[in-house]
Coordinates of C-alpha atoms and ligand atoms in Angstrom, one line a residue:
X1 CA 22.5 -119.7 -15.4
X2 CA 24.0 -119.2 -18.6
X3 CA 27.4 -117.4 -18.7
X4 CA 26.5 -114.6 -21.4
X5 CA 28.5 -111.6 -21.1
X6 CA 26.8 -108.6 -19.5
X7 CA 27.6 -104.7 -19.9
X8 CA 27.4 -103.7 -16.4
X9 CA 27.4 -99.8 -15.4
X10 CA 28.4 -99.4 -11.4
X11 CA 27.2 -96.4 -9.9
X12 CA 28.6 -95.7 -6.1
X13 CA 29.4 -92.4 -4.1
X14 CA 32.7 -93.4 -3.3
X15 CA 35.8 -96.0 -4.7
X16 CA 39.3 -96.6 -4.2
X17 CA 41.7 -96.2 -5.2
X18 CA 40.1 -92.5 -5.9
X19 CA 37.8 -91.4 -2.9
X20 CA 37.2 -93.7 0.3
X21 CA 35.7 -92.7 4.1
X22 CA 35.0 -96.8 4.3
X23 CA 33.9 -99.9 3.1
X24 CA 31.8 -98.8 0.0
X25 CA 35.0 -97.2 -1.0
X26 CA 36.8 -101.4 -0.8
X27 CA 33.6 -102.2 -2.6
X28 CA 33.1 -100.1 -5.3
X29 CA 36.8 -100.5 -6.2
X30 CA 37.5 -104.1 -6.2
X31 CA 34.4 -105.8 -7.7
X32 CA 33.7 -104.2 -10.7
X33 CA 37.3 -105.6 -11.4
X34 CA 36.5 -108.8 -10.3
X35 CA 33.1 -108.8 -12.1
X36 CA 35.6 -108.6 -15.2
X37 CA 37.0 -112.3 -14.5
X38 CA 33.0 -113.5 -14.6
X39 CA 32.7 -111.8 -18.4
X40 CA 31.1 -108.6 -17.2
X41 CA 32.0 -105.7 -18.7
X42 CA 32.0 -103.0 -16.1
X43 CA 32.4 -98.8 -16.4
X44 CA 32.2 -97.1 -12.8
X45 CA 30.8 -94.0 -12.4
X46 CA 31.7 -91.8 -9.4
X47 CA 31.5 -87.4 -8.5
X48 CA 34.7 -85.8 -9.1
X49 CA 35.7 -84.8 -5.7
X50 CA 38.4 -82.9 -4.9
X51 CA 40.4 -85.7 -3.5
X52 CA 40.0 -87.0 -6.9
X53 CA 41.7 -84.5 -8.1
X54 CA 44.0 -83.8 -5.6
X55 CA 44.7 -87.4 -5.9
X56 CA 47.6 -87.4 -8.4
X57 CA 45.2 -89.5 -11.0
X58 CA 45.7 -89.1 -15.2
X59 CA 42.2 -87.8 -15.6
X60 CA 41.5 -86.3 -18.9
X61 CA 38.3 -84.6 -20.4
X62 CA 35.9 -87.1 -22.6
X63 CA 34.7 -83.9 -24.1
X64 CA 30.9 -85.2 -22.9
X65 CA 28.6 -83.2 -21.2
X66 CA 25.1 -83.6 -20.2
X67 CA 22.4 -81.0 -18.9
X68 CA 20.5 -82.2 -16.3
X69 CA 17.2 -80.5 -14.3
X70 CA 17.6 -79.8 -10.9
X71 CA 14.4 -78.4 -9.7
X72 CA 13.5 -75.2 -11.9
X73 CA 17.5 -74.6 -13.0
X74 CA 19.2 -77.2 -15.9
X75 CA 23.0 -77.8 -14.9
X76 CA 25.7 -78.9 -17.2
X77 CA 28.3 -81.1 -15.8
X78 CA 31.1 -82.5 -17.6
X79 CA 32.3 -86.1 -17.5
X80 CA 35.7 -87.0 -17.0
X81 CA 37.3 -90.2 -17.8
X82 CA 40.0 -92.0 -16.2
X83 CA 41.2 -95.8 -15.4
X84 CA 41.9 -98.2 -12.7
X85 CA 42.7 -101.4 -12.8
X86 CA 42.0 -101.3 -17.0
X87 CA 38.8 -100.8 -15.3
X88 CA 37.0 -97.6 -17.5
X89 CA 35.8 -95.3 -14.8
X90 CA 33.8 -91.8 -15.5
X91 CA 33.8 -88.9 -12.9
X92 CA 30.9 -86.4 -13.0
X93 CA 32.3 -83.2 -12.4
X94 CA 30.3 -80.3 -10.8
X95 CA 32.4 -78.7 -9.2
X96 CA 30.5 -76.2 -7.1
X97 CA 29.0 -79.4 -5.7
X98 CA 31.9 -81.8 -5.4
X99 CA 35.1 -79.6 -5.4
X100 CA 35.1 -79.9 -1.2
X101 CA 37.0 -80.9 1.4
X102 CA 34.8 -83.9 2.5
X103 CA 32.5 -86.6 0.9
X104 CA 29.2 -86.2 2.3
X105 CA 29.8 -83.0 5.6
X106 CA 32.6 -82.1 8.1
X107 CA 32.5 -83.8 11.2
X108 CA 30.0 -81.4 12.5
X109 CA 27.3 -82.7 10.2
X110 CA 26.0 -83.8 6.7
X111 CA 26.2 -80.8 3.9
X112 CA 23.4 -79.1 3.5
X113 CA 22.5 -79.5 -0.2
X114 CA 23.5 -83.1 -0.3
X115 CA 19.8 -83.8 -2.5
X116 CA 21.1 -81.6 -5.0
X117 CA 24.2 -83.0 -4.9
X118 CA 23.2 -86.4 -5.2
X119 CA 20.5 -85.9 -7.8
X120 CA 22.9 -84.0 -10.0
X121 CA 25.1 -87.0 -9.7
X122 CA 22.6 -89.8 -10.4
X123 CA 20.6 -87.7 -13.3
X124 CA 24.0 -87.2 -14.8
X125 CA 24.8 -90.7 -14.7
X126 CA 21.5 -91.6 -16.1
X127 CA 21.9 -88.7 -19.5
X128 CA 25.8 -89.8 -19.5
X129 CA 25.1 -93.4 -20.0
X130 CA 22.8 -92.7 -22.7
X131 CA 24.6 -89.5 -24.5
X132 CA 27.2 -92.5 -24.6
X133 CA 24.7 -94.5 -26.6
X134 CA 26.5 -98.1 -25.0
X135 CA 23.0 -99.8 -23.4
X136 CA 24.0 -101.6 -20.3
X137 CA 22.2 -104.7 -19.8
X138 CA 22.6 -103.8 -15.7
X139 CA 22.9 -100.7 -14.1
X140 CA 24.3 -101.3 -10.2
X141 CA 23.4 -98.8 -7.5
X142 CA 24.7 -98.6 -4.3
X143 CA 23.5 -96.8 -1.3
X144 CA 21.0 -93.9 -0.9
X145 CA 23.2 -92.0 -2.9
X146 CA 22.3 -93.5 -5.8
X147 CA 19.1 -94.5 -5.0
X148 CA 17.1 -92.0 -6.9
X149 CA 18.6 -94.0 -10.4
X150 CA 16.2 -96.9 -10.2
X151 CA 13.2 -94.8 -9.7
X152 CA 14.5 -92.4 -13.0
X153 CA 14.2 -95.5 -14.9
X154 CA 11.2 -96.4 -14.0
X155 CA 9.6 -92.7 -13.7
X156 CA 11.2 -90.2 -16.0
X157 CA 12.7 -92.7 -18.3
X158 CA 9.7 -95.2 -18.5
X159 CA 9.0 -95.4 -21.6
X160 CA 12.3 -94.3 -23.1
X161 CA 13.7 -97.5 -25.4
X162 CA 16.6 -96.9 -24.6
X163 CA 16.6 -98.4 -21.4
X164 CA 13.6 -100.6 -21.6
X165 CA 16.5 -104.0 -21.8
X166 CA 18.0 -102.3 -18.4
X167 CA 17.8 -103.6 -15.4
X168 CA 18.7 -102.0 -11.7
X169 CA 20.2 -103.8 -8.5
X170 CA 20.9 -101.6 -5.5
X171 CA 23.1 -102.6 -2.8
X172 CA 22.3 -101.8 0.7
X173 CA 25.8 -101.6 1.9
X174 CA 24.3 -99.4 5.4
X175 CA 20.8 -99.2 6.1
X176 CA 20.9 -96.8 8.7
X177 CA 22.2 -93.9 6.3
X178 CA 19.2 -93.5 4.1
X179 CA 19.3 -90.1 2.4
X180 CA 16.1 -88.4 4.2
X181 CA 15.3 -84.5 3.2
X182 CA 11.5 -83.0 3.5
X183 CA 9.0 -83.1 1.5
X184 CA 9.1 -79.3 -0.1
X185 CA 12.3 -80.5 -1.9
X186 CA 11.0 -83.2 -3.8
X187 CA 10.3 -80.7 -6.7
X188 CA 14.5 -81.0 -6.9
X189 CA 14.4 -84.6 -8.2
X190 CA 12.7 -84.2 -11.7
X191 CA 10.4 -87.1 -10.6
X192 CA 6.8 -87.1 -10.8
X193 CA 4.5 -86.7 -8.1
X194 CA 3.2 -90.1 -8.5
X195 CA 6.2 -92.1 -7.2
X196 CA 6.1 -89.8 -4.0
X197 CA 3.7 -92.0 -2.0
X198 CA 4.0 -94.3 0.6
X199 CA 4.3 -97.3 -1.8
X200 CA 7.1 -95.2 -3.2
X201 CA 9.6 -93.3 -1.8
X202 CA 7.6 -91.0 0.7
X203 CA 8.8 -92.1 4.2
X204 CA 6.6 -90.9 6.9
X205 CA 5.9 -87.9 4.8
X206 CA 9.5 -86.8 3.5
X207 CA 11.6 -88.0 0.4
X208 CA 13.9 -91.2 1.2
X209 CA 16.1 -92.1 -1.5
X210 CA 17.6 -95.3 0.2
X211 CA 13.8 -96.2 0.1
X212 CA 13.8 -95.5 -3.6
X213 CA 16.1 -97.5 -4.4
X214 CA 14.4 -100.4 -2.7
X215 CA 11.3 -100.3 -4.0
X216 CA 12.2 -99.1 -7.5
X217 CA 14.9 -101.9 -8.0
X218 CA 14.5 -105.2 -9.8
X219 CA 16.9 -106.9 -7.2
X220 CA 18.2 -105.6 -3.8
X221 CA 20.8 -106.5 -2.4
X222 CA 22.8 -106.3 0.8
X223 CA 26.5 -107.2 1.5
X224 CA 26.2 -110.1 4.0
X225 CA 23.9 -112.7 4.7
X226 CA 23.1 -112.2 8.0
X227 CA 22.6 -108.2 7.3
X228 CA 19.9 -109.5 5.3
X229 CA 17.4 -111.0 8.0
X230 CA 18.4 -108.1 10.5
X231 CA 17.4 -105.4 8.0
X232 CA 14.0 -107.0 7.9
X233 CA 13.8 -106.6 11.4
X234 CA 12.3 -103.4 13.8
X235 CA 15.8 -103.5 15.4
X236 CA 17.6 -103.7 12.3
X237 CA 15.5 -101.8 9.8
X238 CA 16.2 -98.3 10.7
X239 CA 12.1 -97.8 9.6
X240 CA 12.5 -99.9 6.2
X241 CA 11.9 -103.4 7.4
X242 CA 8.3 -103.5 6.7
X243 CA 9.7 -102.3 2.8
X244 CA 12.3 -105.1 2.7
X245 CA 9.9 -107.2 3.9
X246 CA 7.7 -106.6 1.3
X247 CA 11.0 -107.1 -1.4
X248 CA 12.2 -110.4 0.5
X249 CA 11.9 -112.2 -2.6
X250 CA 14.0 -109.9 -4.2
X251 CA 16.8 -109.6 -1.7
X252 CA 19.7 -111.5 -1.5
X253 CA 23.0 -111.2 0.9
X254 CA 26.3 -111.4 -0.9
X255 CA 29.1 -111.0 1.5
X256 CA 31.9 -108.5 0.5
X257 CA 35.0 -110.1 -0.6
X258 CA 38.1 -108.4 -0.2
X259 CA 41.4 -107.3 -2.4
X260 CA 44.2 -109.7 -1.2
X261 CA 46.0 -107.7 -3.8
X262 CA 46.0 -105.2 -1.6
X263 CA 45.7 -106.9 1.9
X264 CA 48.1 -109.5 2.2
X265 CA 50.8 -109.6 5.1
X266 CA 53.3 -111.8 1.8
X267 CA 52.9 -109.0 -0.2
X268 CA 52.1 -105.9 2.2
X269 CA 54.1 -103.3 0.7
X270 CA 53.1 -100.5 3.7
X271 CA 54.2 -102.7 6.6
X272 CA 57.6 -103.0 8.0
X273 CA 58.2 -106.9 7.4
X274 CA 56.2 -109.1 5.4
X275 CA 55.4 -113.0 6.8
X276 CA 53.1 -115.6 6.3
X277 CA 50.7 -118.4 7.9
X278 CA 53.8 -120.8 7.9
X279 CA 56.4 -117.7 9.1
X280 CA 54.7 -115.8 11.1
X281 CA 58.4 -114.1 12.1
X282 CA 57.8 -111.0 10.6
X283 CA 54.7 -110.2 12.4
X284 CA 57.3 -109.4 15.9
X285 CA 59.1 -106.6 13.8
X286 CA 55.4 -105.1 12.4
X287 CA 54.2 -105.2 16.2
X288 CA 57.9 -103.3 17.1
X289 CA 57.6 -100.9 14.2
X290 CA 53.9 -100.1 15.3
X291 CA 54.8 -99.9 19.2
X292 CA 57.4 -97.1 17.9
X293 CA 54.5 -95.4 15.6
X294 CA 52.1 -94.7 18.4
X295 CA 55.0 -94.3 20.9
X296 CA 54.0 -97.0 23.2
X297 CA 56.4 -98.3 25.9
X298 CA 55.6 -102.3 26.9
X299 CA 57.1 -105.3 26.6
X300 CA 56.7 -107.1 23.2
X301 CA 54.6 -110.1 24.8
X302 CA 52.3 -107.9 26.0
X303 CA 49.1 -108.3 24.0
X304 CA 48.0 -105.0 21.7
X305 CA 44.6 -104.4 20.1
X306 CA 44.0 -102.4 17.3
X307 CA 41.0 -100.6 16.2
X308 CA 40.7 -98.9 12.8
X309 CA 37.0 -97.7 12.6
X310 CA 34.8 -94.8 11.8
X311 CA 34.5 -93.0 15.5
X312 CA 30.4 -93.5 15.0
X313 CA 27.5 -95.3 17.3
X314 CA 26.8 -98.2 14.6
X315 CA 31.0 -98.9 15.6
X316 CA 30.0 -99.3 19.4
X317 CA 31.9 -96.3 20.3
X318 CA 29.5 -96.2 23.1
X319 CA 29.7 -99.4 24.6
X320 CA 34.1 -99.3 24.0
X321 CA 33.9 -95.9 25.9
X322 CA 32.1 -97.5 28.9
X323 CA 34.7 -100.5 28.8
X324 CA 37.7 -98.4 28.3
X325 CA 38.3 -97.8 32.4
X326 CA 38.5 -101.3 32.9
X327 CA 40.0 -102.6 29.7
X328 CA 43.3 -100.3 30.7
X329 CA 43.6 -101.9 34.1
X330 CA 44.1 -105.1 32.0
X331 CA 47.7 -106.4 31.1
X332 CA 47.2 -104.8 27.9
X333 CA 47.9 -101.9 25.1
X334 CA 45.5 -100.4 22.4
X335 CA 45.8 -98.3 19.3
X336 CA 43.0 -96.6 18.0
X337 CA 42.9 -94.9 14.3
X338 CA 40.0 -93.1 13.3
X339 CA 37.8 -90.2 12.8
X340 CA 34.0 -89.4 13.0
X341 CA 32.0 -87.7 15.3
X342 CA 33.8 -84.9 17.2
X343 CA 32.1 -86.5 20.8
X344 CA 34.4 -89.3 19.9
X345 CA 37.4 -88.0 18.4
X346 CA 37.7 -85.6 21.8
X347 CA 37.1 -88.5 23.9
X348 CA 39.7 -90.7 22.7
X349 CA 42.5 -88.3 22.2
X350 CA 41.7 -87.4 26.1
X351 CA 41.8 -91.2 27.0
X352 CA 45.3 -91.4 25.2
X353 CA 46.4 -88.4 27.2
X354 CA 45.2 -90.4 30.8
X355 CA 47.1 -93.5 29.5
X356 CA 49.5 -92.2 28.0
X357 CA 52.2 -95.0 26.4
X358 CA 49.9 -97.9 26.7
X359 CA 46.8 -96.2 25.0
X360 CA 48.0 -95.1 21.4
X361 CA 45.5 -92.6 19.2
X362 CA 45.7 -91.5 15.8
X363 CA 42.3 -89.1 15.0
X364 CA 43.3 -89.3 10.8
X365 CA 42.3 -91.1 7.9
X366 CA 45.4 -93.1 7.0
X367 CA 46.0 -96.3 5.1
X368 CA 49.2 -96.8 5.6
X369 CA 48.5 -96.9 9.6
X370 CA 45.7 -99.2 8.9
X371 CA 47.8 -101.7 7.0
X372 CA 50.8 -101.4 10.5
X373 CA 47.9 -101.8 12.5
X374 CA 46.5 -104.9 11.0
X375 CA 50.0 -106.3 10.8
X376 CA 51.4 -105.0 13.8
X377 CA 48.4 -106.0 16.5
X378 CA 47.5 -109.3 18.1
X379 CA 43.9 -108.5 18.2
X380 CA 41.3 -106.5 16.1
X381 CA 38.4 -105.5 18.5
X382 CA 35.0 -104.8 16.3
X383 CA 31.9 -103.9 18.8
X384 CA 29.7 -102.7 16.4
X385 CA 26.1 -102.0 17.6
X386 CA 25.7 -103.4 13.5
X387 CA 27.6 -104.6 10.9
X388 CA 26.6 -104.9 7.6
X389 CA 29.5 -106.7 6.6
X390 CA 32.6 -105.2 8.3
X391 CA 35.7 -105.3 6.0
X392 CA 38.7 -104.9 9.0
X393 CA 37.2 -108.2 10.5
X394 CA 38.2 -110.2 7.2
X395 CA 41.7 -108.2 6.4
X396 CA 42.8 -109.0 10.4
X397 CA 42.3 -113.0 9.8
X398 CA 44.8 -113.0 6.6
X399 CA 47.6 -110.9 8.8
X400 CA 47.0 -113.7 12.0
X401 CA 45.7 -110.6 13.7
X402 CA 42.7 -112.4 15.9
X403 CA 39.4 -110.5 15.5
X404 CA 37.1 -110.0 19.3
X405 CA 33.6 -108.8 17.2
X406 CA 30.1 -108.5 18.0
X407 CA 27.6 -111.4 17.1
X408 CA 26.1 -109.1 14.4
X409 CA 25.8 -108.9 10.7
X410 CA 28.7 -109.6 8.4
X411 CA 30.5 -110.0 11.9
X412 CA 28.6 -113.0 12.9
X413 CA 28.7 -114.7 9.5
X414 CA 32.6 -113.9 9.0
X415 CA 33.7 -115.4 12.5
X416 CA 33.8 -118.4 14.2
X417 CA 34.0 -118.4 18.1
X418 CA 37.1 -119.9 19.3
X419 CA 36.2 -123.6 21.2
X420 CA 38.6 -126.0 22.7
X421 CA 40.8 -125.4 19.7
X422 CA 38.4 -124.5 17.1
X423 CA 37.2 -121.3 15.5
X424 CA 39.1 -117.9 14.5
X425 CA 38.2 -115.5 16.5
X426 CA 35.7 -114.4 19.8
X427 CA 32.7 -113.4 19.4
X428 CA 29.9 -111.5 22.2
X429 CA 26.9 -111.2 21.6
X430 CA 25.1 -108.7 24.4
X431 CA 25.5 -105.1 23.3
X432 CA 27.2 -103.9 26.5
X433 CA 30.7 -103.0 28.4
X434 CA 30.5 -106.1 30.3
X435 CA 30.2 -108.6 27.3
X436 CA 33.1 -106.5 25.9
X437 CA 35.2 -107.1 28.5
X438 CA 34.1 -110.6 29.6
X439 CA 35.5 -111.5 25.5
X440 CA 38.6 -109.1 25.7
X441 CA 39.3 -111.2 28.9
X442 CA 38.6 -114.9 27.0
X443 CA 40.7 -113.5 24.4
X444 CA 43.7 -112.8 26.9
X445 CA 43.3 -115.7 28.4
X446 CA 44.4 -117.8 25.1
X447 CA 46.6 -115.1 24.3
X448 CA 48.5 -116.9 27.2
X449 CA 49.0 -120.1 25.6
X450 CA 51.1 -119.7 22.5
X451 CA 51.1 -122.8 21.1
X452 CA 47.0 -122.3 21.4
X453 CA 47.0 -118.8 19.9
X454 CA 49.8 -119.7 17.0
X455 CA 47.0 -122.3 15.9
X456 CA 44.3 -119.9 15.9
X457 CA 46.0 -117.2 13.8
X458 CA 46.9 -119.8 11.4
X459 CA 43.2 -121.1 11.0
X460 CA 42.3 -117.4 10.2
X461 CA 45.0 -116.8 7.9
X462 CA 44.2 -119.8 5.8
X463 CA 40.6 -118.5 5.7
X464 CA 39.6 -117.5 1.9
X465 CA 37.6 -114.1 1.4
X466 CA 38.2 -113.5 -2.4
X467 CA 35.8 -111.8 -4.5
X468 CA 35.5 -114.6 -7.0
X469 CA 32.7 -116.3 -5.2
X470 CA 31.0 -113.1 -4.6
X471 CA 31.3 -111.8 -8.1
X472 CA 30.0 -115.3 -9.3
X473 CA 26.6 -114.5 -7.4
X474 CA 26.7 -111.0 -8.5
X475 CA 26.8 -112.3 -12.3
X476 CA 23.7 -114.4 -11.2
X477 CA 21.6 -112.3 -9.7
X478 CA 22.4 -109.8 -12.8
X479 CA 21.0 -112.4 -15.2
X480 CA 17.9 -112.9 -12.2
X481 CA 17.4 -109.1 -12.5
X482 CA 17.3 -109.2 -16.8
X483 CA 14.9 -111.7 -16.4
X484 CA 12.7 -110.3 -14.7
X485 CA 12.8 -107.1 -16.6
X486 CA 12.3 -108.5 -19.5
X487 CA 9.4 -110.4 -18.5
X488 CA 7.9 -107.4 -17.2
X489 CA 8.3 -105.2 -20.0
Ligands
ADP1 P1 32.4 -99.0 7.2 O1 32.3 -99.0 5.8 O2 31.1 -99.1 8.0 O3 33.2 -97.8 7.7 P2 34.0 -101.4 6.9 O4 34.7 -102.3 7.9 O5 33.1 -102.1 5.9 O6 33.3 -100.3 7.7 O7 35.1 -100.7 6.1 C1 36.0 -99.7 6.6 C2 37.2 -99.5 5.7 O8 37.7 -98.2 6.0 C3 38.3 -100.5 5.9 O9 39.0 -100.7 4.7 C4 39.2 -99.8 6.9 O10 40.5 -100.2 6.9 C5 39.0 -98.4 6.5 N1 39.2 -97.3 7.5 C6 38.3 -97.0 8.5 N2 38.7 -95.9 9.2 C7 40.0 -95.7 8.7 C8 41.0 -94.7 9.1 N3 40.8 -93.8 10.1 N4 42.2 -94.7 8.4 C9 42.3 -95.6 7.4 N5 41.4 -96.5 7.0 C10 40.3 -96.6 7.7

């Protein structure tokens, strides 16, 4: 591929360092920057939440608006500017739509207007990029959220020059959230009834904008490889195999890379004592500090696991609940941080009551905790029904903290199975409370023989997940989607 530099807009719901419930967050906000290093030149567009502005950010006005049709009404939103990284990033601000407390709905359920939402932030994107007047050779969508873009370009803005050198790629970074709202709505969109079909983005009869991104897309992609042949799958597919299917030539897996910048135990600024694969001293005062955090009372040797997850199905919250029982009659101690469903967040903080001092729960959103816990744990336990990629996996083998995962997804591909001395973590593959506990015992087992388990951290920590590959593929498959554009047109 030639290495021509490419003006790449990035479109996501959700980025850090400015708005984050999980991985798309990581995403969003670390490889447009590394995108830079590959000569792309990247803006990122993201709503203006509140926790953007509540955020402590220097956002200023650009002065821009745009007018956008929402069903029969035209909004104005304005578009803020401000920078991360040197990376130029725009906010669409709306805010009777994006002034809340949470993302996407409370822990009780999505919002209700979360089409309007979400088209007002895509159309607005779409007008802002070309009020601008700066043509992007690539426009990169990510998750249903943003799926509605590829099909404006190739509805609405069809014949419009000013995008006919554009090209889309949308990343599937979670099949299983897909943006579903009936049919009556569709009017919302601004989109012409001929894209509502079921070659489209009609699903069963109602309006899927995951689906529209799909099919409307010059190149799809999802963030592992092994994410990509499940999706394609009945079990996988969440209803939109037979559509990926259909795309397979288009669809490529990139697996995430992740911001060592940001997750190294060397350079951890968040964690009580910082070490390394050849000092792995400091890891002892991170596992004291976190022991104190969570108020648990054991003995240093004894073994702690750490999970930092959203409290959701797709996490194996099921399957973890079942095991719980007889994972704390084990010689072990657990910390749990997260939030989700309420069914979940209710039954752990009532488990943590039962075992109290050797179960530790935090129901909170809290980086700083999830930094002590990567450091501080021995283990990282992952059950997750799915994975598309799985970010915590990949952080716990730089801090020597050993991952136990499910054989799934980004999971599978990320981990090796530990074998007479070789591999970096344990993997099960069964989606039940036995497997889970049959591994959390394997994993005890070499816990046991230090000079075994020293070896096996190291292995992990010398593991490389850095964006630069990723963002390399990315460029390719940028220059793959141009082509085939242009050809097209
Ligand atoms: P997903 O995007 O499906 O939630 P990933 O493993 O890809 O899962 O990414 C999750 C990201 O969110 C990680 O960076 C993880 O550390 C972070 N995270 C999840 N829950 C919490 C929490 N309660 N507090 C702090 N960070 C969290």
């Amino acid at each position: 591929m030639e290495d021509k530099h490419l003006n790449v807009v990035f479109v996501s719901s959700e980025a850090v360092p400015f708005a984050k419930t999980g991985g798309l967050a990581d995403v969003s906000g670390t490889l447009p920057v590394a995108l830079k290093k590959v000569s792309c030149k990247v803006t990122l567009f993201l709503p203006f939440y509140r926790q953007v502005l509540s955020g402590g950010f220097e956002i200023e006005p650009t002065g821009l608006e745009v007018s956008v049709p929402l069903g029969r009404r035209e909004l104005r939103a304005e578009i803020m500017r401000a920078s991360s990284n040197d990376l130029p990033v725009y906010l669409i601000k709306r805010d009777e739509f994006f002034d809340r407390s949470y993302l996407y709905g409370t822990p009780e359920g999505d919002y209700f207007d979360n089409l309007e939402r979400f088209t007002l932030f895509s159309r607005a994107v779409v007008e802002a990029i070309k009020t601008r007047g700066f043509k992007p050779h690539i426009i990169h969508c990510n998750d249903w959220q943003t799926g509605l873009i590829p099909a404006y370009l190739k509805d609405v803005y069809r014949d419009d020059p000013f995008f006919t050198t554009t090209a889309t790629v949308f990343t599937i970074h979670n099949i299983a959230y897909q943006g579903i709202f009936p049919p009556f709505l569709f009017e919302l969109t601004g989109l012409n009834g001929r894209v509502f079909t079921p070659e489209g983005m009609e699903f069963w009869g109602n309006i899927n904008l995951l689906k529209a991104g799909i099919v409307f897309s010059d190149i799809v992609t999802t963030v592992s490889s092994g994410y990509s042949k499940e999706i394609q799958t009945p079990e996988y597919g969440y209803g939109l195999d037979g559509v990926l299917r259909a795309r397979r030539k288009d669809l490529h897996g990139v697996v995430n890379g992740v911001d060592y910048s940001e997750w190294d135990p060397e350079k951890d600024g968040l964690i009580r004592a910082n070490y390394s694969e050849k000092d792995l001293t400091g890891k002892r005062l991170c596992k004291e500090d976190l022991l104190e955090e969570f108020d648990l009372r054991i003995d240093l040797e004894v073994p702690l696991i750490g999970i930092i997850s959203r409290l959701a199905d797709q996490k194996g919250m099921d399957i973890l609940s079942e095991a719980m029982e007889e994972l704390m009659s084990l010689d072990l101690a657990m910390v749990v941080l997260g939030t989700g469903d309420r069914r979940y967040q209710d039954l752990f903080e009532g488990l943590s009551r039962r075992w109290h001092g050797k179960l530790g729960v935090k129901i909170t959103f809290d980086n700083r905790l999830a930094h002590k816990i990567e450091a501080g744990c021995d283990m990282i336990l992952m059950p997750s029904r799915y994975e598309p990629c799985g970010l915590n996996q990949i952080y716990s083998l730089k801090y020597g903290t050993v991952p136990i995962v499910r054989a799934t997804g980004g999971l599978d591909d990320t981990i090796e199975d530990y074998r007479d001395g070789h591999g970096t973590g344990f993997k099960f593959r069964d989606y039940t409370a036995s497997a889970l506990v049959a591994k959390v015992k394997e994993a005890l087992s070499v816990y046991r023989d230090k000079r075994q388990w020293t070896a096996l951290q190291r292995r992990g920590m010398k593991k490389d997940f850095s964006w630069e590959n990723s963002a390399r593929r990315y460029k390719d498959l940028y220059n793959l989607a141009l082509e085939k554009r242009l050809h097209k047109s």
